Amino acid sequence: MPNRVFISHSTKDKDFVDNLVEHLRDHYIETFYAPRNMPGGRWEENLITELNNCDCFLVVLSSNSLESDYVKFEINTFLDISPEKKVIPVLAEQCPWERLHEKINEYQLFDYVQNPREANNRLLHEFGINPHIFPPVVVGDIKIPVFIFVGGDGHTKFHYRDIICEGPGILTDDSRVFTLEGDIQEFARSYIPKRQKECEEKSILFINNPQVRLNHVSWGASNENGGLDNRPLRLKLGWTSYYHTVVTNGMTHERLPDGSTIGQKYAADIDKIHDCRLSNPIAANMSIITKDNYIFFGIRSHKVQTLPGNYQPAVSGDGQPEDLDKNGVYDPFRTALREAAEECVGLLVPPPSVDDVTFFGLGRWKKTRFPFLFGEIRVDATANEVMSYEPTQRWEGERFSIPFTVESVTEWCVDRYQDYYNGRTSAASSASIFSLLQSLRYAYPDKWPEVIRRCTINHNSPS
């Protein structure tokens, strides 16, 4: 999958191109689209810079683009400076599209006139991605690329002993340890040393620690009042390692020798953990809320390997060997409390306990397939008191807080989402937005219609 796609188009085709760009973005394909992403300065210099930075050139073909001097300039420049890179012609309307450039008919056409659905699917396949079966989480106009297995509905809650874990057992039991497929092992042998060197040059921590792996999940039991309840949540667990995660969940877009991507070949459907042959470490993503009604989130430092400098929930981390009890059984509540101390509250007095932790459900990120438990921790302290304690792993990032009100949280989430939508940031703040909105949904269920209204965005207005 290319890292960034340049979108060449006529502004007169805005409706078609907006929909196309949104479709690509929904499938994690980053684009340079001038109406959203063009920086200030001289446009010609900016375009040449972007053409150099993009891995692929997508041109929208129409009678309007055939007459556009800008489109002609862009394709001529791209083919001059990057003849080895891919060109993707997309036909938006019937026209003599071959006239645009003498080489344009050398590339496979994606015909949105005759069969738009097939063209859409073929285009995603070109990028090594299968079309989504399940939609993302949507709040108003904010789209979050998460699939929720259970919970996230404003009333399902998992407290201590509502989550039953099997395993992972002792780390030396090879039957419980995830192993890489042969073709991924080949990729890992070349990629891991290269990535390790890159991290060393940037002072990024890159070590191969053990991680608790989610092998299978189920939930639900009969309810004392009749019907079914989502509790208990049952997790079947094994072991994996950070390096395995890096080359599977972290590289789902990587092409294998047979032409498929790691995601296409081994991820399986997103709702099927048991069929997935990726590393799948289980994580806990939690908000922290204080007694004076502030909610915390974090910004990852530039010393971490995954998404450095990006926003994240206040608590975000995978299961580790220290989160097991004496019988080798994983306890996600230990992960939540350990990560809370490391990333946010430090050695807070009084410290939060398992009774202060509430999980709302289990989800999975759509591209990487990372599974995670999500919820919140309520601490018996004010925001100022929390900030008076240093996190035990301060190097991982910085923590921030905002008032835990519908107005403040939705404003923050909309601003961050607008930054991504309009190209002011290269990566969405999806994890922090998801975490904050989930806490809002559970704390103020009667105000959820207002949350949706506030998250309905006019993208054409100043922001």
XYZ file of C-alpha atoms in Angstrom:
463
model
C 0.000 0.000 0.000
C 1.459 3.411 -0.866
C 2.117 5.739 2.037
C 0.647 8.791 0.286
C -1.372 9.278 -2.897
C -1.403 12.523 -4.867
C -4.928 13.345 -6.111
C -4.898 15.247 -9.410
C -8.307 16.627 -10.424
C -10.336 19.533 -11.716
C -12.043 21.604 -9.010
C -15.226 21.356 -11.107
C -15.379 17.654 -10.184
C -15.309 18.401 -6.439
C -18.304 16.233 -5.462
C -16.907 13.110 -7.130
C -13.378 13.697 -5.820
C -14.538 14.453 -2.261
C -16.361 11.115 -2.161
C -13.378 9.264 -3.626
C -10.903 10.804 -1.167
C -13.217 10.008 1.752
C -13.512 6.398 0.547
C -9.712 6.075 0.428
C -9.322 7.747 3.805
C -11.861 5.362 5.346
C -9.484 2.586 4.306
C -6.406 4.319 5.831
C -4.973 5.480 2.509
C -3.322 8.851 3.054
C -3.819 11.386 0.269
C -2.558 14.771 -0.800
C -5.749 16.530 -1.864
C -5.141 20.229 -2.508
C -8.481 21.614 -1.188
C -7.644 20.119 2.239
C -3.875 19.772 2.280
C -2.283 22.622 0.305
C 0.063 24.651 2.538
C 0.654 28.374 2.196
C 3.277 29.745 -0.155
C 3.850 29.470 -3.883
C 1.517 26.837 -5.305
C 3.904 25.548 -8.007
C 6.723 24.912 -5.535
C 4.289 23.283 -3.114
C 2.897 20.980 -5.801
C 6.361 19.862 -6.902
C 7.258 19.115 -3.272
C 4.096 17.076 -2.794
C 4.569 15.228 -6.076
C 8.042 14.249 -4.901
C 6.737 13.128 -1.500
C 3.877 11.008 -2.836
C 4.317 7.347 -3.754
C 1.477 7.208 -6.252
C -0.337 9.595 -8.632
C -4.112 9.250 -8.991
C -5.674 11.388 -11.737
C -9.448 11.867 -12.002
C -10.391 11.887 -15.689
C -13.274 13.981 -16.970
C -13.983 16.582 -19.624
C -13.120 19.165 -16.965
C -9.718 17.678 -16.175
C -8.867 17.413 -19.880
C -9.239 21.189 -20.032
C -7.402 21.878 -16.781
C -3.932 23.384 -17.047
C -3.283 22.362 -13.454
C -3.991 18.673 -14.146
C -1.756 18.780 -17.232
C 1.015 20.437 -15.224
C 0.714 17.840 -12.447
C 0.823 14.728 -14.630
C 3.636 16.099 -16.806
C 5.673 17.024 -13.736
C 5.021 13.708 -11.983
C 6.046 11.612 -14.980
C 9.163 13.764 -15.428
C 10.367 13.549 -11.821
C 9.024 10.101 -10.840
C 8.682 7.913 -13.951
C 9.153 4.757 -11.861
C 6.158 5.461 -9.602
C 2.610 4.269 -10.166
C -0.073 6.227 -12.043
C -3.738 5.387 -11.422
C -6.247 6.837 -13.935
C -9.808 7.060 -12.546
C -12.590 7.719 -15.055
C -15.284 9.955 -13.534
C -17.252 10.548 -16.756
C -17.147 9.456 -20.379
C -14.606 11.558 -22.241
C -11.664 11.104 -24.633
C -9.380 10.591 -21.640
C -6.455 9.276 -23.730
C -5.862 12.879 -24.831
C -4.644 13.944 -21.395
C -1.141 12.513 -21.855
C 0.571 10.331 -24.423
C 1.404 7.703 -21.779
C -1.892 7.640 -19.884
C -3.269 4.627 -21.765
C -0.273 2.568 -20.631
C -1.898 2.349 -17.183
C -4.872 0.232 -16.119
C -8.057 2.346 -16.102
C -10.454 2.348 -13.123
C -13.819 2.976 -14.751
C -16.282 4.589 -12.326
C -18.749 5.197 -15.166
C -19.561 1.643 -16.267
C -19.199 -0.106 -12.887
C -18.365 2.136 -9.923
C -18.611 -0.618 -7.294
C -16.195 -2.872 -9.149
C -13.858 0.099 -9.750
C -13.941 0.899 -6.019
C -13.071 -2.669 -5.052
C -10.313 -2.929 -7.666
C -8.841 0.366 -6.519
C -8.615 -0.818 -2.910
C -7.125 -4.118 -4.072
C -4.515 -2.117 -5.974
C -3.523 -0.648 -2.617
C -3.464 -4.078 -0.949
C -6.658 -3.541 1.062
C -9.919 -5.475 1.114
C -13.135 -3.413 1.283
C -14.639 -3.068 4.742
C -17.494 -5.432 5.571
C -18.175 -3.621 8.831
C -18.430 0.179 9.058
C -16.258 2.283 11.395
C -17.563 3.697 14.664
C -19.419 6.901 13.776
C -20.337 9.797 16.080
C -21.903 12.565 14.026
C -19.355 13.133 11.248
C -16.427 11.739 13.241
C -15.397 8.342 11.950
C -13.171 6.127 14.068
C -11.632 3.010 12.433
C -12.657 0.579 15.168
C -14.686 -2.624 15.164
C -16.414 -3.256 18.503
C -16.917 -6.888 19.511
C -18.952 -6.163 22.618
C -19.881 -3.102 24.689
C -19.483 0.536 23.712
C -23.240 0.972 23.943
C -23.416 3.238 26.986
C -24.597 0.574 29.451
C -22.446 -2.583 29.145
C -19.791 -2.550 31.863
C -17.182 -5.057 33.004
C -15.966 -4.712 36.577
C -13.428 -6.830 38.432
C -14.304 -10.554 38.030
C -16.599 -9.795 35.042
C -13.686 -10.686 32.738
C -12.588 -14.324 32.863
C -9.181 -15.144 31.401
C -7.762 -18.482 30.320
C -3.966 -18.415 30.176
C -1.551 -17.502 28.822
C 0.349 -19.790 31.224
C 4.109 -19.891 31.615
C 6.159 -18.217 28.916
C 8.315 -21.322 28.354
C 5.317 -23.362 27.120
C 5.968 -23.348 23.359
C 2.433 -24.536 22.603
C 1.133 -21.159 23.765
C 3.635 -19.009 21.854
C 2.693 -17.400 18.529
C 4.989 -18.177 15.599
C 5.382 -16.292 12.337
C 4.313 -17.727 8.993
C 7.220 -18.639 6.699
C 6.924 -15.725 4.304
C 6.645 -13.239 7.183
C 9.757 -14.786 8.769
C 11.608 -13.986 5.542
C 10.366 -10.402 5.674
C 11.237 -10.106 9.392
C 14.842 -11.187 8.823
C 15.467 -8.139 6.649
C 13.038 -5.646 8.197
C 13.742 -5.996 11.946
C 17.479 -5.136 11.751
C 16.702 -2.192 9.474
C 13.977 -0.920 11.799
C 16.215 -1.415 14.827
C 18.929 0.712 13.221
C 16.421 3.443 12.341
C 15.207 3.532 15.949
C 18.750 3.674 17.338
C 19.522 6.661 15.107
C 16.441 8.480 16.465
C 16.918 7.385 20.121
C 13.695 5.351 19.951
C 13.341 2.387 22.293
C 13.059 -0.849 20.294
C 13.239 -4.007 22.399
C 11.714 -7.453 21.979
C 9.620 -7.842 25.132
C 6.966 -10.576 25.624
C 3.311 -9.606 25.116
C 0.049 -11.302 26.082
C -1.759 -12.418 22.910
C -5.537 -12.636 22.412
C -6.309 -16.008 20.810
C -10.085 -16.068 21.152
C -12.969 -14.183 22.756
C -16.563 -14.922 23.740
C -19.120 -13.274 25.976
C -22.617 -13.498 27.357
C -24.637 -15.622 29.743
C -28.235 -15.984 30.790
C -29.644 -13.103 32.768
C -31.416 -13.618 36.113
C -34.349 -11.619 34.718
C -34.456 -13.717 31.537
C -32.680 -13.077 28.249
C -28.949 -12.575 27.829
C -26.332 -10.360 29.438
C -22.967 -9.476 27.871
C -21.131 -10.559 31.017
C -18.870 -12.375 31.594
C -16.301 -11.543 28.938
C -14.049 -14.565 28.329
C -10.558 -14.133 26.910
C -8.401 -17.036 25.745
C -4.773 -15.958 25.774
C -1.309 -16.947 24.646
C 2.094 -15.322 24.169
C 3.643 -13.266 21.421
C 6.541 -10.797 21.226
C 7.027 -7.194 20.228
C 9.059 -8.059 17.131
C 6.276 -10.358 15.924
C 3.791 -7.542 16.436
C 5.976 -5.119 14.487
C 6.063 -7.335 11.389
C 2.404 -8.456 11.438
C -0.104 -6.055 13.004
C 2.289 -3.167 12.406
C 2.862 -4.013 8.735
C -0.493 -5.249 7.417
C 0.161 -3.243 4.233
C 3.458 -5.021 3.443
C 3.464 -6.943 0.139
C 4.502 -10.584 0.307
C 6.220 -12.484 -2.538
C 2.883 -13.851 -3.794
C 1.557 -10.295 -4.323
C -0.879 -10.229 -1.398
C -0.390 -8.049 1.656
C 0.114 -9.398 5.179
C -3.331 -8.067 6.059
C -5.043 -9.712 3.089
C -3.367 -13.057 3.610
C -3.307 -13.470 7.385
C -5.612 -10.977 9.144
C -8.904 -12.837 8.406
C -12.219 -11.029 8.868
C -12.047 -8.406 11.573
C -14.723 -10.126 13.682
C -12.798 -13.424 13.799
C -9.985 -13.337 16.331
C -9.617 -17.142 16.298
C -8.849 -17.234 12.554
C -6.366 -14.347 12.618
C -2.704 -15.222 12.118
C -1.302 -11.883 13.253
C 0.501 -11.267 16.543
C -2.573 -9.624 18.202
C -1.260 -8.402 21.582
C -4.145 -7.465 23.882
C -4.059 -3.875 25.169
C -5.947 -1.701 27.647
C -6.938 1.810 26.502
C -8.408 3.871 29.335
C -9.433 7.407 30.168
C -8.664 8.719 33.653
C -11.291 10.897 35.346
C -10.728 12.873 38.532
C -13.098 13.657 41.399
C -13.274 17.321 40.310
C -14.480 16.142 36.879
C -11.475 16.425 34.594
C -10.567 13.798 32.020
C -6.989 12.965 31.022
C -5.418 12.003 27.700
C -1.806 11.830 26.562
C 0.657 12.704 23.817
C 3.213 10.035 22.981
C 6.851 11.063 23.177
C 9.217 10.863 20.230
C 11.151 8.111 22.005
C 8.405 5.506 21.483
C 8.344 3.304 18.385
C 4.613 3.406 17.559
C 2.999 6.715 16.492
C 5.513 9.034 18.205
C 4.115 12.491 18.914
C 0.519 11.398 18.434
C -2.384 11.749 20.857
C -3.400 8.688 22.850
C -5.691 7.760 25.755
C -4.400 8.508 29.252
C -3.689 4.787 29.674
C -2.556 2.729 26.697
C -0.502 -0.432 26.871
C -0.386 -4.150 26.180
C -0.427 -7.065 28.615
C 2.969 -7.972 30.066
C 4.278 -10.943 32.127
C 3.989 -8.831 35.300
C 0.207 -8.620 34.749
C -0.247 -12.357 35.465
C -1.164 -13.866 38.812
C 0.804 -16.689 40.462
C -1.118 -19.279 38.430
C -0.098 -17.741 35.086
C -3.512 -16.170 34.435
C -3.658 -12.740 32.832
C -5.449 -9.912 34.639
C -6.318 -6.890 32.420
C -7.138 -4.848 35.531
C -3.463 -5.142 36.504
C -2.500 -3.834 33.067
C -4.828 -0.847 33.511
C -3.410 0.066 36.939
C 0.227 -0.526 35.941
C -0.083 1.570 32.788
C -1.948 4.283 34.725
C 1.026 4.628 37.076
C 3.533 4.529 34.217
C 1.793 7.037 31.945
C -0.444 9.298 34.028
C -0.963 9.151 37.794
C 2.428 7.945 38.999
C 2.489 6.878 42.651
C -0.704 8.784 43.428
C -1.969 8.715 47.047
C -4.418 7.134 47.451
C -3.630 4.880 44.482
C -6.473 3.644 42.273
C -7.564 0.043 42.839
C -9.273 -2.578 40.693
C -12.603 -1.294 42.012
C -11.908 2.042 40.308
C -11.434 0.395 36.892
C -14.381 -0.091 34.542
C -14.053 -1.693 31.123
C -16.769 -0.759 28.631
C -15.979 -3.412 26.052
C -13.566 -4.980 23.579
C -12.655 -3.474 20.228
C -10.164 -3.863 17.417
C -8.435 -1.352 15.147
C -9.429 -1.891 11.548
C -6.099 -1.610 9.764
C -3.676 -3.059 12.301
C -6.219 -5.459 13.868
C -4.832 -4.638 17.335
C -7.416 -5.869 19.919
C -7.978 -3.698 22.978
C -10.153 -3.440 26.055
C -11.468 0.091 26.535
C -12.878 1.894 29.543
C -11.913 4.327 32.284
C -10.350 4.687 35.734
C -11.933 6.992 38.327
C -9.353 8.350 40.788
C -9.980 9.836 44.231
C -7.926 12.924 43.457
C -8.241 16.275 41.717
C -6.598 17.042 38.386
C -4.045 19.244 40.191
C -3.240 16.425 42.584
C -2.711 13.997 39.688
C -0.401 16.503 37.968
C 1.606 16.774 41.194
C 2.779 13.152 40.797
C 5.270 12.212 38.083
C 4.392 9.173 35.933
C 6.816 6.340 36.635
C 7.648 6.102 32.910
C 7.663 9.819 32.115
C 9.748 9.241 28.976
C 6.697 7.662 27.272
C 4.911 11.007 26.851
C 3.002 13.891 28.415
C -0.450 13.953 30.031
C -3.090 16.656 29.665
C -6.590 17.197 30.998
C -9.765 19.020 29.981
C -13.065 19.513 31.836
C -15.152 16.356 31.580
C -18.209 18.040 30.093
C -20.070 17.482 26.847
C -18.999 20.909 25.608
C -15.268 20.587 26.355
C -14.827 16.986 25.226
C -16.743 17.347 21.945
C -14.925 20.591 21.131
C -11.550 18.913 21.668
C -12.535 15.846 19.615
C -13.928 17.916 16.743
C -10.813 20.120 16.637
C -8.477 17.102 16.516
C -10.609 15.391 13.880
C -10.680 18.558 11.772
C -6.886 18.745 11.981
C -6.662 15.295 10.425
C -9.476 15.811 7.920
C -7.884 19.029 6.633
C -4.373 17.636 6.485
C -2.878 19.577 9.393
C -1.747 16.307 10.983
C -0.526 13.191 9.198
C -2.232 10.724 11.524
C -5.665 10.778 13.107
C -5.996 11.038 16.882
C -8.460 8.182 16.700
C -7.486 6.390 19.911
C -7.823 9.452 22.124
C -11.040 10.585 20.409
C -12.550 7.110 20.813
C -11.549 6.927 24.474
C -12.906 10.382 25.363
C -16.195 9.897 23.521
C -16.737 6.486 25.119
C -16.368 7.960 28.611
C -18.761 10.721 27.608
C -21.323 8.207 26.371
C -21.253 6.260 29.628
C -21.241 9.300 31.933
C -23.957 11.292 30.138
C -26.211 8.809 28.304
C -29.117 11.268 28.284
C -26.933 13.826 26.484
C -25.755 11.487 23.722
C -28.009 13.178 21.094
C -26.297 16.467 21.967
C -22.873 14.803 21.588
C -23.860 13.585 18.110
C -25.103 17.061 17.175
C -21.895 18.700 18.373
C -19.823 16.166 16.401
C -21.691 16.943 13.186
C -19.162 19.022 11.304
C -19.431 21.563 8.516
C -16.095 20.884 6.820
C -16.465 23.977 4.658
C -16.543 26.349 7.634
C -13.354 27.888 9.095
C -11.742 25.687 11.715
